[in-house]
Structure formats: C-alpha cells, structure tokens
Amino acid sequence: MSAPPSPSTPITKVLWWALLAAGAMAFAVFVFAACQRVFYPHELEWMEGALADHAARVAYGQPLYCEPTAEHVPFLYAPLLFWLGGLGIRLGLDGVLALRLLATAFSLASAMLIGHWVRRETGRIVPGLVASGLFLAGYGWLAWWFDLARNDSLFVFWSIAASYQLRHGGPRRWLWAGLLATIALLAKQSALLWLPAVGIGTLVTDWRTALRFGTTAAVAMASALGALHLSSDGWSTFYLFEMPRHHGIVGPHKLGFWTRDLAPMYPLLALGLAGFAVNVREVPRPALLLAAFGSGGLMCSWFSRMHVGGFENVMMYGFAAACVVGPIAATANARWLHTVGPALLLVQFGCLGWQAWRRPIATLLPPAAHRKAHDELRAFVAAQSGPVWLPGHGYLAAREGKGGGAHGQAIFDLLQLLPPGPGGFDLGALNRTASLTELSARARLALDRFRDSCYRSIRERRYSAIVLDRPGTQAFEALFALPLAGPDLRPNSGDEPYVRRPGDLVPSPRAIEPLVGKRLGAPYALQAR
C-alpha cells in the first residue's frame, strides 16, 4: 500500500522534522534508562525473580510444568522466555539479567520491525523512523515495562513478525507466517486472541494464502502444544489453558479499557481510523488487512486487561499494532491528512511524554534505599543454615544457594481454582478437595499435591526460615494455619514448627517495595524452631 509522497509544504516539513526529533529523544531515553536498569541486581517488578527461577529450572534440567509443590508452582506462562533465559543462565548470566536482556532486545527489535513495516508500506524512510520512535515513546506510559524480565516484548515481536510475513512475505509467506505464529504462541497464549484476526484479514487479500496460513499455524501449534503435553504428562495443558479459565474478570476494565486505559493513545487511534476511511476506498484489501491487524491487537489487550492480573504490560499489544497503522495512515492519499496526520502523531508523542513525566522517577530508577533494603534481606537469607522460602521475592534464595520455594503469584493463581469465600477464596476447601466436583480431576490433583507438599515441608521444617511480606503474602499464615499450628493444632501452644522472628528484616520496610506492579513490603520471618 505505497502512498504517494506528501506535498513538501513548509508546515509538513516542520512537522516531520519535529517527529524525527521526538522519536530520537524517545530512543535516547529508552537506551539511557535501560542501561541503568538492565544490570540492576534486584527486582524492579515483583515477579522478575520468580521468572528467573523458572528459567533456572530449564537451565538445570528440572521440569517446568509439573505437579505443584512447595518448591515450585508453575506460572501460567508459555515456555519461550524460560527456554531462552535458561540458555542465558547456562552461558553464565545471572537469571534476572538474562531475562532483562531478552526483554530489552526484543523491545528494540519490535521497534525496528514496526519501523520497517511502515517504511515498506509507505515507501518512505521518515515515517518508518517516526513509527519506531513512537513505539519506544510508550515506554513510560506502559510503566517502563519494555526492559523488565517479562515475556510481553517477545510476544509482541513474534506476533508482528507473523503479521508482516502475511502482508509482505514472499511466495511461501503462509509457511513462515504459520511458523512465526507458533513461536508467538510459545511466547504467550495471547497469540490465539490476536493472530486469528490477522488470518481473517488475509482472507480479503488472498484467500489461498489465508487458508494455507491457517492450516500451517494449526498444525504447527498443535504439534508444539502436543509435544509439551506429552513431555509434561499433561501438566503444560493444565497450566497454560485450563487454569486461566478460572481467572476472574475485573468488571471496571470492561468499559474502563476504552474510556480510561486507551485515552493516552486516542490521537493514534483517531489517525488510524481516518487513514482506514481514506485507504479503504482506494486500496481496500491492504486497508482491511491492516485494520484486522490493528483491531486484533486492541482486542488482545482488552481481553488480557479484563482478566485478573492484567497490568499496564498488556496495553503493549494494541499499542504496538497502532504504531504500525497510525504512521501509515499519516501518509494516506488525502490532502487534509498530509498536515493533520503528522500533527496527530506529534500530539501522540506529547501525550506519551506527559504520561511518562507524571510517573515518579523512583518508578524508573531505583533509589539507593531500594538497593540497601534488598542487600539487607539478602544478608539475612545468606545467614540461614538451610533453604529459605520467600513467596514475595523470587530468585533471591537461589542466588544465595538457599534453594527456593513457590512464588506468591503462582500460589494465588492456583488458589483461583477454589470456590469464593471470605477474603477472596474459601481456603478451607483446600482440605476437602473431594467435594469440589465442579473441578476437573487434574485440578483436584493439583490442589491435593500442593497442599500435601506444603504441609509436609512445614511440619518437617524443611526451610530454615519462611520470609513473608505485609501486605499480600501475609495470607500465607491463613492458608497454612494447620501445619503452622503444630501437632496439637492449637496456636501458641509451644509445639509450632515455626515461630515469628521479632520485628522486620529490614530497617526501612517500604524501601524494598517493587518499583512497579504489585506493591509488597515490610518483610518478616517465620524461623524454624
């Protein structure tokens, strides 16, 4: 869908030069911040360390998807990030560093691919450079998520790559797109929400390619998921597809996604709609495919945002798609868009810059107190005589050679299998899983194995200490009240396997809170008797 060159009026020249400057600034900010953050030794977001624990299991040949135990409850995430992170650990990298390097590299790769697609579509270099910069300008709005040890940037890159192949690939684009779609699925299951829309859009441009792509993707995905299923004795299917069905819906996000979450990118959406209205009359097939790609990304973000646990990171999907569609629209063959298009892009840069400016600097660059608090917690863990379980601080125990335990978020995900009750879940149902007839046999088995493993570990004092946080993982004591009470099942009777260590483990508990995501702090310890 190559657009004719825009008229070289003074105002359009000024606008595009301003956009280039804004894009260059966004790139510089991202590179500067990433260089400060990627090598930071402690967690910036509360699940980073736990994901590194998963990658370490891959590195050392332990199963990723298996029965849940006190030592390991798998996350509901596809395995690609853990496979690549495990390779980095085997090469000698620290686990968190390996995952952050991956996230940063794929964020930059996504920006480059977005720019390449726009350049290819418009036949002009400048809109492509602006599109790349625009994606990186979303770094602050999306809570500095681009360089965190998470799998979102991997998913975005492979999803865009599969879509680009369908639009601009060679004679066998259906084959490569199907394989890339499978890699996207292995990065995150959300590919099943985004890429089918792209396949439907391809039907309009080339139905034969669409059918071949759909067949290839279905066969490749089924083969990959089947191999995971067989190699994990069915546990991968349970974690990746059965458990997410039990996640609740956050009601306010149903409408709030469109009225609140998307508000900072309204200029880009307006530009995309305007470009579609112009292009669908002149080049309908490419316009419809791009519309399918963009709407698929938005719907993927919407469904992900509505589910419990959908933070700012899930907004990246729709935003990345809009960074392709919007700059292409700015070069559409309509005289009024020649000025309005780049002007809206400039407004979009301003909106994203304002969102980043509003965030406290402490959410971007960790203060010295954050490092000091983590060093103090690490010192406590290192001083213990045996393994330490930290549900709120993944990978910290592994770094100190103190084993490790299941992460609080993974435990929370598993507990969503339980029926509702006071405080969220009916924790008592964990001891009467036979009555949970609405659950599958696999779900009841998972709850039973997790309960038995945790009870046994606590009663046998497998851990020298269990480090908990207020608020959040304080629910740990309610969940495991029976084994923590001791053989007579009566609290404070003197036979408890663990006793609470007086005071907090760090002098400034608030300083240890993650910079973004779930807020935890005030760690304290249950010490083995």
Coordinates of C-alpha atoms in Angstrom, one line a residue:
M1 CA 0.0 0.0 0.0
S2 CA 2.6 2.5 -1.1
A3 CA 1.4 6.1 -0.7
P4 CA 2.4 8.9 -2.9
P5 CA 4.8 11.4 -1.5
S6 CA 3.2 14.1 0.7
P7 CA 3.4 17.7 -0.7
S8 CA 6.6 19.3 0.5
T9 CA 4.9 22.3 2.2
P10 CA 6.8 24.2 4.9
I11 CA 4.4 23.1 7.6
T12 CA 4.6 19.4 6.7
K13 CA 8.4 19.6 6.6
V14 CA 8.5 21.2 10.0
L15 CA 6.1 18.5 11.4
W16 CA 8.1 15.6 10.1
W17 CA 11.3 17.0 11.4
A18 CA 9.7 17.6 14.8
L19 CA 8.5 14.0 14.7
L20 CA 12.0 12.8 13.9
A21 CA 13.4 14.8 16.9
A22 CA 10.7 13.4 19.2
G23 CA 11.5 9.8 18.0
A24 CA 15.2 10.3 18.6
M25 CA 14.5 11.6 22.1
A26 CA 12.3 8.6 22.9
F27 CA 15.1 6.3 21.7
A28 CA 17.7 8.1 23.8
V29 CA 15.6 8.0 26.9
F30 CA 14.9 4.3 26.5
V31 CA 18.5 3.4 25.9
F32 CA 19.7 5.5 28.8
A33 CA 17.1 4.1 31.2
A34 CA 17.6 0.5 30.1
C35 CA 21.4 0.8 30.6
Q36 CA 20.7 1.8 34.2
R37 CA 18.0 -0.8 34.9
V38 CA 19.0 -4.0 33.0
F39 CA 22.1 -4.6 35.1
Y40 CA 20.4 -3.6 38.4
P41 CA 20.8 -6.7 40.6
H42 CA 17.5 -6.7 42.4
E43 CA 13.8 -7.0 41.3
L44 CA 12.2 -3.9 39.7
E45 CA 8.9 -5.7 39.5
W46 CA 7.8 -8.4 42.0
M47 CA 7.7 -11.3 39.5
E48 CA 11.0 -10.9 37.8
G49 CA 12.9 -13.1 40.2
A50 CA 10.2 -15.8 40.1
L51 CA 10.5 -15.9 36.3
A52 CA 14.3 -16.3 36.7
D53 CA 13.6 -19.2 39.0
H54 CA 11.6 -20.8 36.2
A55 CA 14.4 -20.2 33.7
A56 CA 16.9 -21.7 36.1
R57 CA 14.8 -24.9 36.2
V58 CA 15.2 -25.1 32.4
A59 CA 19.0 -24.5 32.7
Y60 CA 19.5 -27.3 35.2
G61 CA 17.2 -29.8 33.6
Q62 CA 14.3 -29.7 36.0
P63 CA 10.7 -29.9 34.7
L64 CA 9.0 -26.6 34.0
Y65 CA 5.4 -27.9 34.1
C66 CA 4.8 -30.4 36.8
E67 CA 2.8 -31.2 39.9
P68 CA 2.7 -28.1 42.1
T69 CA 4.8 -28.3 45.3
A70 CA 6.2 -26.1 48.0
E71 CA 9.4 -25.7 45.9
H72 CA 7.7 -24.9 42.6
V73 CA 4.3 -23.9 41.3
P74 CA 4.5 -23.2 37.6
F75 CA 3.3 -19.9 36.2
L76 CA 0.5 -19.8 33.6
Y77 CA 3.0 -18.6 31.0
A78 CA 4.2 -20.2 27.8
P79 CA 7.8 -21.5 27.9
L80 CA 9.7 -19.5 25.3
L81 CA 11.1 -16.9 27.7
F82 CA 12.1 -19.6 30.1
W83 CA 13.8 -21.6 27.4
L84 CA 15.8 -18.6 26.2
G85 CA 16.5 -17.4 29.7
G86 CA 17.7 -20.9 30.7
L87 CA 20.2 -20.8 27.8
G88 CA 21.5 -17.5 29.1
I89 CA 22.0 -19.0 32.6
R90 CA 23.8 -21.9 31.1
L91 CA 26.1 -19.4 29.4
G92 CA 26.9 -17.9 32.7
L93 CA 24.5 -15.0 33.0
D94 CA 22.6 -14.1 36.1
G95 CA 18.9 -15.2 35.7
V96 CA 17.3 -11.8 36.1
L97 CA 19.9 -10.2 33.8
A98 CA 19.4 -12.9 31.1
L99 CA 15.6 -12.2 31.1
R100 CA 16.0 -8.4 31.1
L101 CA 18.5 -8.6 28.2
L102 CA 16.0 -10.7 26.3
A103 CA 13.1 -8.3 27.0
T104 CA 15.2 -5.2 26.1
A105 CA 16.5 -6.8 22.9
F106 CA 13.0 -7.8 21.7
S107 CA 11.6 -4.4 22.6
L108 CA 14.2 -2.8 20.3
A109 CA 13.6 -5.5 17.7
S110 CA 9.9 -4.7 17.8
A111 CA 10.5 -1.0 17.3
M112 CA 12.8 -1.8 14.3
L113 CA 10.2 -4.2 12.8
I114 CA 7.4 -1.6 13.2
G115 CA 9.6 1.0 11.5
H116 CA 10.5 -1.4 8.7
W117 CA 6.8 -2.3 8.1
V118 CA 5.8 1.4 7.9
R119 CA 8.7 2.2 5.6
R120 CA 7.8 -0.8 3.4
E121 CA 4.1 0.2 3.3
T122 CA 4.7 3.9 2.6
G123 CA 7.9 3.8 0.6
R124 CA 9.4 6.4 2.8
I125 CA 12.1 6.2 5.4
V126 CA 11.0 9.1 7.6
P127 CA 7.6 7.7 8.7
G128 CA 9.3 4.4 9.5
L129 CA 11.8 6.1 11.8
V130 CA 9.0 8.0 13.4
A131 CA 7.0 4.8 13.9
S132 CA 10.0 3.1 15.7
G133 CA 10.4 6.1 17.9
L134 CA 6.7 6.3 18.7
F135 CA 6.7 2.7 20.0
L136 CA 9.7 3.5 22.3
A137 CA 7.9 6.6 23.4
G138 CA 5.3 4.4 25.0
Y139 CA 7.9 3.1 27.5
G140 CA 6.9 5.5 30.3
W141 CA 3.2 5.2 29.7
L142 CA 3.4 1.4 29.9
A143 CA 5.1 1.7 33.3
W144 CA 8.7 1.2 32.0
W145 CA 7.7 -2.4 31.1
F146 CA 9.9 -2.8 28.0
D147 CA 13.0 -3.9 29.8
L148 CA 11.5 -5.9 32.6
A149 CA 12.2 -9.6 32.9
R150 CA 8.8 -10.5 31.4
N151 CA 7.6 -12.2 28.2
D152 CA 5.5 -9.4 26.7
S153 CA 8.1 -7.9 24.3
L154 CA 8.9 -11.4 22.9
F155 CA 5.2 -12.0 22.3
V156 CA 4.8 -8.6 20.5
F157 CA 7.8 -9.1 18.3
W158 CA 6.8 -12.6 17.0
S159 CA 3.2 -11.6 16.6
I160 CA 4.2 -8.6 14.4
A161 CA 6.7 -10.7 12.5
A162 CA 4.0 -13.3 11.7
S163 CA 1.6 -10.5 10.5
Y164 CA 4.3 -8.8 8.5
Q165 CA 5.0 -12.0 6.7
L166 CA 1.4 -12.3 5.6
R167 CA 1.5 -8.8 4.2
H168 CA 4.9 -8.6 2.7
G169 CA 6.4 -12.0 2.7
G170 CA 7.5 -14.0 -0.4
P171 CA 5.7 -16.9 -2.2
R172 CA 5.9 -19.1 0.9
R173 CA 4.8 -16.4 3.3
W174 CA 2.0 -18.6 4.6
L175 CA 4.6 -21.1 5.7
W176 CA 6.9 -18.6 7.5
A177 CA 3.9 -16.8 9.0
G178 CA 2.5 -20.1 10.4
L179 CA 5.8 -20.9 12.0
L180 CA 6.2 -17.4 13.4
A181 CA 2.7 -17.6 14.8
T182 CA 3.6 -20.8 16.6
I183 CA 6.7 -19.1 18.1
A184 CA 4.4 -16.2 19.2
L185 CA 2.1 -18.8 20.9
L186 CA 5.1 -20.3 22.7
A187 CA 5.9 -16.7 23.9
K188 CA 2.3 -16.1 25.2
Q189 CA -1.0 -17.8 24.7
S190 CA -2.5 -14.4 23.8
A191 CA -1.4 -15.2 20.3
L192 CA -4.7 -17.1 20.0
L193 CA -6.5 -13.8 20.6
W194 CA -4.5 -11.6 18.1
L195 CA -3.4 -13.7 15.2
P196 CA -6.7 -15.2 14.1
A197 CA -7.9 -11.7 13.4
V198 CA -4.9 -11.2 11.1
G199 CA -5.7 -14.5 9.3
I200 CA -9.3 -13.3 8.8
G201 CA -8.0 -10.1 7.4
T202 CA -5.7 -12.0 5.0
L203 CA -8.8 -13.8 3.6
V204 CA -9.8 -10.5 2.0
T205 CA -6.4 -10.0 0.2
D206 CA -5.6 -13.6 -0.7
W207 CA -7.8 -16.4 0.5
R208 CA -5.5 -19.2 -0.7
T209 CA -2.6 -17.7 1.4
A210 CA -5.0 -17.3 4.4
L211 CA -6.1 -21.0 4.2
R212 CA -2.6 -22.2 3.9
F213 CA -1.5 -20.0 6.8
G214 CA -4.4 -21.2 9.0
T215 CA -3.6 -24.8 8.2
T216 CA 0.2 -24.4 8.8
A217 CA -0.4 -22.5 12.0
A218 CA -2.9 -25.0 13.3
V219 CA -0.7 -28.0 12.6
A220 CA 2.5 -26.3 13.9
M221 CA 0.7 -25.1 17.1
A222 CA -1.0 -28.4 17.7
S223 CA 2.4 -30.2 17.3
A224 CA 4.2 -27.8 19.7
L225 CA 1.4 -28.0 22.3
G226 CA 1.1 -31.7 21.9
A227 CA 4.9 -32.2 22.5
L228 CA 4.6 -30.0 25.6
H229 CA 1.6 -32.0 26.8
L230 CA 3.3 -35.4 26.3
S231 CA 6.6 -34.4 27.8
S232 CA 5.0 -32.9 30.9
D233 CA 2.4 -35.7 31.4
G234 CA -0.4 -33.2 30.6
W235 CA 0.6 -30.6 33.1
S236 CA 1.5 -28.0 30.5
T237 CA -2.0 -28.1 29.1
F238 CA -3.4 -27.7 32.7
Y239 CA -1.3 -24.6 33.4
L240 CA -1.5 -22.9 30.0
F241 CA -5.1 -23.5 29.2
E242 CA -7.2 -25.0 32.0
M243 CA -6.2 -22.8 34.9
P244 CA -6.5 -19.4 33.0
R245 CA -10.3 -20.2 32.6
H246 CA -10.7 -19.9 36.3
H247 CA -9.3 -16.3 36.4
G248 CA -11.8 -13.7 37.3
I249 CA -12.9 -10.7 35.3
V250 CA -12.2 -7.2 36.6
G251 CA -15.6 -5.6 35.9
P252 CA -14.4 -1.9 35.7
H253 CA -11.9 -2.8 32.9
K254 CA -14.7 -3.9 30.6
L255 CA -15.6 -0.3 29.8
G256 CA -12.7 1.4 31.5
F257 CA -10.3 -0.1 29.0
W258 CA -11.8 2.0 26.2
T259 CA -12.6 5.2 28.3
R260 CA -9.6 5.3 30.6
D261 CA -6.8 2.9 29.6
L262 CA -6.7 3.8 25.9
A263 CA -7.1 7.6 26.5
P264 CA -3.4 8.3 26.2
M265 CA -3.4 6.8 22.6
Y266 CA -6.6 8.4 21.4
P267 CA -4.7 10.5 18.8
L268 CA -3.1 7.4 17.3
L269 CA -6.5 5.6 17.2
A270 CA -8.2 8.6 15.6
L271 CA -5.4 8.7 12.9
G272 CA -5.7 5.0 12.2
L273 CA -9.5 5.3 11.7
A274 CA -9.1 8.3 9.5
G275 CA -6.4 6.5 7.4
F276 CA -8.7 3.5 7.1
A277 CA -11.6 5.6 5.9
V278 CA -9.4 7.1 3.2
N279 CA -7.5 3.9 2.1
V280 CA -10.4 1.5 2.2
R281 CA -11.8 3.3 -0.9
E282 CA -8.6 3.4 -2.9
V283 CA -6.7 0.3 -1.7
P284 CA -9.4 -1.8 0.1
R285 CA -7.6 -5.1 0.5
P286 CA -4.4 -3.8 2.2
A287 CA -6.5 -1.4 4.3
L288 CA -8.7 -4.2 5.6
L289 CA -5.7 -6.4 6.4
L290 CA -4.1 -3.6 8.4
A291 CA -7.4 -2.9 10.1
A292 CA -7.6 -6.6 11.1
F293 CA -4.1 -6.5 12.5
G294 CA -4.8 -3.3 14.5
S295 CA -8.1 -4.4 15.8
G296 CA -6.7 -7.8 16.7
G297 CA -4.0 -6.2 18.8
L298 CA -6.6 -4.0 20.6
M299 CA -8.9 -6.9 21.3
C300 CA -6.0 -8.9 22.6
S301 CA -5.1 -6.1 25.0
W302 CA -8.8 -5.7 26.0
F303 CA -9.3 -9.4 26.9
S304 CA -6.0 -9.5 28.7
R305 CA -6.7 -6.3 30.7
M306 CA -10.1 -7.6 31.8
H307 CA -8.7 -10.7 33.4
V308 CA -7.2 -10.6 36.9
G309 CA -3.5 -9.8 36.8
G310 CA -3.7 -7.7 33.6
F311 CA -1.4 -4.7 34.4
E312 CA -0.1 -2.0 32.0
N313 CA 2.0 -4.5 30.2
V314 CA -1.0 -5.9 28.3
M315 CA -1.6 -2.5 26.7
M316 CA 1.6 -3.0 24.8
Y317 CA -0.1 -5.3 22.2
G318 CA -2.7 -2.9 21.0
F319 CA -0.2 0.0 21.2
A320 CA 2.3 -1.8 19.0
A321 CA -0.3 -2.5 16.4
A322 CA -1.4 1.1 16.4
C323 CA 2.2 2.2 15.9
V324 CA 2.1 0.4 12.6
V325 CA -1.3 1.5 11.5
G326 CA -1.1 5.2 12.6
P327 CA 2.0 6.3 10.8
I328 CA 0.9 4.6 7.7
A329 CA -2.4 6.5 7.9
A330 CA -0.4 9.8 8.2
T331 CA 0.8 9.3 4.6
A332 CA -2.6 8.4 3.1
N333 CA -3.5 9.9 -0.2
A334 CA -5.7 12.6 1.2
R335 CA -4.7 16.3 1.1
W336 CA -6.1 17.1 4.5
L337 CA -4.2 14.2 6.1
H338 CA -0.8 15.5 4.8
T339 CA -0.9 18.0 7.7
V340 CA -3.4 16.5 10.1
G341 CA -1.6 13.1 10.1
P342 CA 1.8 14.3 11.3
A343 CA 0.2 16.8 13.6
L344 CA -1.8 14.0 15.3
L345 CA 1.4 11.9 15.6
L346 CA 3.1 14.9 17.2
V347 CA 0.2 15.2 19.7
Q348 CA 0.6 11.5 20.3
F349 CA 4.2 11.9 21.2
G350 CA 3.2 14.7 23.6
C351 CA 0.6 12.6 25.3
L352 CA 3.0 9.7 25.8
G353 CA 5.7 12.1 27.1
W354 CA 3.2 13.6 29.5
Q355 CA 2.3 10.2 30.8
A356 CA 5.9 9.3 31.4
W357 CA 6.6 12.7 33.1
R358 CA 3.8 12.1 35.5
R359 CA 5.4 8.9 36.8
P360 CA 7.7 9.4 39.8
I361 CA 11.3 9.0 39.0
A362 CA 11.5 6.3 41.7
T363 CA 9.4 4.0 39.4
L364 CA 12.1 4.3 36.7
L365 CA 15.4 4.4 38.5
P366 CA 15.7 2.6 41.9
P367 CA 16.8 4.8 44.7
A368 CA 19.8 3.9 46.9
A369 CA 17.4 2.8 49.7
H370 CA 15.9 0.2 47.4
R371 CA 19.3 -1.4 46.8
K372 CA 20.2 -1.2 50.5
A373 CA 17.0 -2.9 51.7
H374 CA 17.5 -5.8 49.2
D375 CA 21.1 -6.2 50.3
E376 CA 19.9 -6.4 53.9
L377 CA 17.3 -9.0 53.0
R378 CA 20.0 -11.0 51.1
A379 CA 22.3 -10.9 54.1
F380 CA 19.5 -12.4 56.3
V381 CA 18.9 -15.2 53.7
A382 CA 22.6 -15.9 53.4
A383 CA 23.0 -16.2 57.2
Q384 CA 20.4 -19.0 57.4
S385 CA 21.7 -22.6 57.8
G386 CA 19.4 -24.2 55.3
P387 CA 16.8 -23.4 52.5
V388 CA 14.7 -20.3 52.7
W389 CA 11.2 -19.8 51.2
L390 CA 10.4 -16.2 50.1
P391 CA 7.0 -16.2 48.3
G392 CA 7.3 -12.5 47.6
H393 CA 11.0 -12.4 46.4
G394 CA 11.9 -14.8 43.7
Y395 CA 15.4 -15.9 42.8
L396 CA 16.9 -14.3 45.9
A397 CA 17.2 -17.6 47.8
A398 CA 18.7 -19.3 44.7
R399 CA 21.4 -16.5 44.4
E400 CA 22.5 -17.3 48.0
G401 CA 22.5 -21.0 47.5
K402 CA 19.5 -21.4 49.8
G403 CA 17.1 -23.4 47.5
G404 CA 13.8 -21.7 46.8
G405 CA 10.1 -22.0 47.1
A406 CA 6.9 -21.4 45.1
H407 CA 6.2 -17.7 44.3
G408 CA 3.2 -15.9 45.9
Q409 CA 1.7 -15.0 42.5
A410 CA 1.8 -18.6 41.3
I411 CA 0.2 -19.8 44.5
F412 CA -2.5 -17.2 44.1
D413 CA -3.1 -18.4 40.5
L414 CA -3.5 -21.9 41.8
L415 CA -5.9 -20.9 44.5
Q416 CA -8.2 -19.4 42.0
L417 CA -9.4 -23.0 41.5
L418 CA -11.0 -22.8 44.9
P419 CA -14.6 -21.5 45.4
P420 CA -15.2 -17.9 46.6
G421 CA -15.0 -17.3 50.3
P422 CA -14.1 -14.7 52.9
G423 CA -11.1 -12.6 51.7
G424 CA -11.4 -14.0 48.1
F425 CA -11.1 -17.8 48.4
D426 CA -12.6 -20.5 50.6
L427 CA -9.2 -21.6 51.9
G428 CA -10.9 -24.4 53.9
A429 CA -11.8 -26.1 50.6
L430 CA -8.1 -26.9 50.2
N431 CA -8.6 -29.6 52.8
R432 CA -11.8 -31.0 51.2
T433 CA -11.0 -31.1 47.5
A434 CA -13.0 -34.3 47.0
S435 CA -16.1 -32.1 47.4
L436 CA -15.0 -29.8 44.5
T437 CA -16.8 -31.9 42.0
E438 CA -17.1 -28.9 39.6
L439 CA -13.3 -29.1 39.1
S440 CA -11.5 -31.5 36.8
A441 CA -9.6 -34.5 38.2
R442 CA -6.4 -32.7 37.2
A443 CA -7.4 -29.6 39.1
R444 CA -8.2 -31.5 42.3
L445 CA -5.0 -33.5 41.9
A446 CA -3.0 -30.2 41.7
L447 CA -4.6 -28.8 44.8
D448 CA -4.0 -32.1 46.7
R449 CA -0.4 -32.3 45.7
F450 CA 0.3 -28.7 46.5
R451 CA -1.4 -28.9 49.9
D452 CA 0.4 -32.2 50.9
S453 CA 3.8 -30.9 49.8
C454 CA 3.5 -27.6 51.7
Y455 CA 2.1 -29.3 54.8
R456 CA 4.9 -31.8 54.8
S457 CA 7.6 -29.1 54.2
I458 CA 6.3 -27.0 57.1
R459 CA 5.8 -29.9 59.5
E460 CA 9.3 -31.3 58.7
R461 CA 10.9 -27.8 59.0
R462 CA 12.4 -28.2 55.5
Y463 CA 13.0 -24.4 55.4
S464 CA 15.3 -22.7 57.9
A465 CA 13.1 -19.6 57.5
I466 CA 10.0 -18.5 55.6
V467 CA 10.1 -14.8 54.7
L468 CA 6.7 -13.2 54.3
D469 CA 5.6 -9.6 53.5
R470 CA 2.9 -7.3 54.7
P471 CA 0.5 -6.9 52.9
G472 CA -0.1 -9.7 50.5
T473 CA 1.8 -12.9 51.4
Q474 CA 0.6 -12.5 55.0
A475 CA -2.3 -14.7 53.8
F476 CA 0.3 -17.5 53.8
E477 CA -0.3 -17.9 57.5
A478 CA -4.0 -18.3 57.0
L479 CA -3.5 -20.7 54.1
F480 CA -1.2 -23.0 56.1
A481 CA -2.7 -22.4 59.5
L482 CA -3.0 -26.2 60.3
P483 CA 0.6 -27.2 59.8
L484 CA 1.9 -24.0 61.3
A485 CA -0.2 -24.7 64.5
G486 CA 1.9 -27.8 65.3
P487 CA 0.8 -31.4 66.1
D488 CA -1.9 -30.3 68.6
L489 CA -3.4 -27.9 66.1
R490 CA -3.5 -25.2 68.7
P491 CA -1.7 -21.9 68.0
N492 CA 0.7 -20.6 70.6
S493 CA 0.9 -23.9 72.5
G494 CA 4.7 -24.2 72.1
D495 CA 4.9 -27.0 69.6
E496 CA 4.7 -24.9 66.4
P497 CA 7.3 -25.8 63.8
Y498 CA 8.0 -22.1 63.1
V499 CA 7.9 -19.0 65.3
R500 CA 7.8 -15.4 64.2
R501 CA 11.1 -13.6 64.4
P502 CA 10.5 -10.2 66.2
G503 CA 10.5 -7.1 64.1
D504 CA 11.0 -6.6 60.4
L505 CA 14.0 -7.9 58.4
V506 CA 15.0 -4.5 57.0
P507 CA 15.0 -1.2 58.9
S508 CA 13.1 0.6 56.2
P509 CA 10.4 -1.8 55.1
R510 CA 8.8 0.5 52.5
A511 CA 12.2 0.8 50.7
I512 CA 12.0 -2.8 49.5
E513 CA 8.8 -2.3 47.6
P514 CA 8.9 -3.1 43.8
L515 CA 9.1 -0.1 41.6
V516 CA 6.1 -1.2 39.5
G517 CA 3.4 -3.8 39.7
K518 CA 2.1 -5.4 42.9
R519 CA 3.3 -3.5 46.0
L520 CA 4.8 -5.6 48.8
G521 CA 6.9 -4.5 51.7
A522 CA 7.7 -5.0 55.4
P523 CA 9.3 -8.5 55.2
Y524 CA 9.3 -10.6 58.3
A525 CA 10.4 -14.1 59.0
L526 CA 9.0 -17.3 60.4
Q527 CA 12.0 -19.1 61.9
A528 CA 12.3 -22.8 62.3
R529 CA 12.4 -23.9 66.0

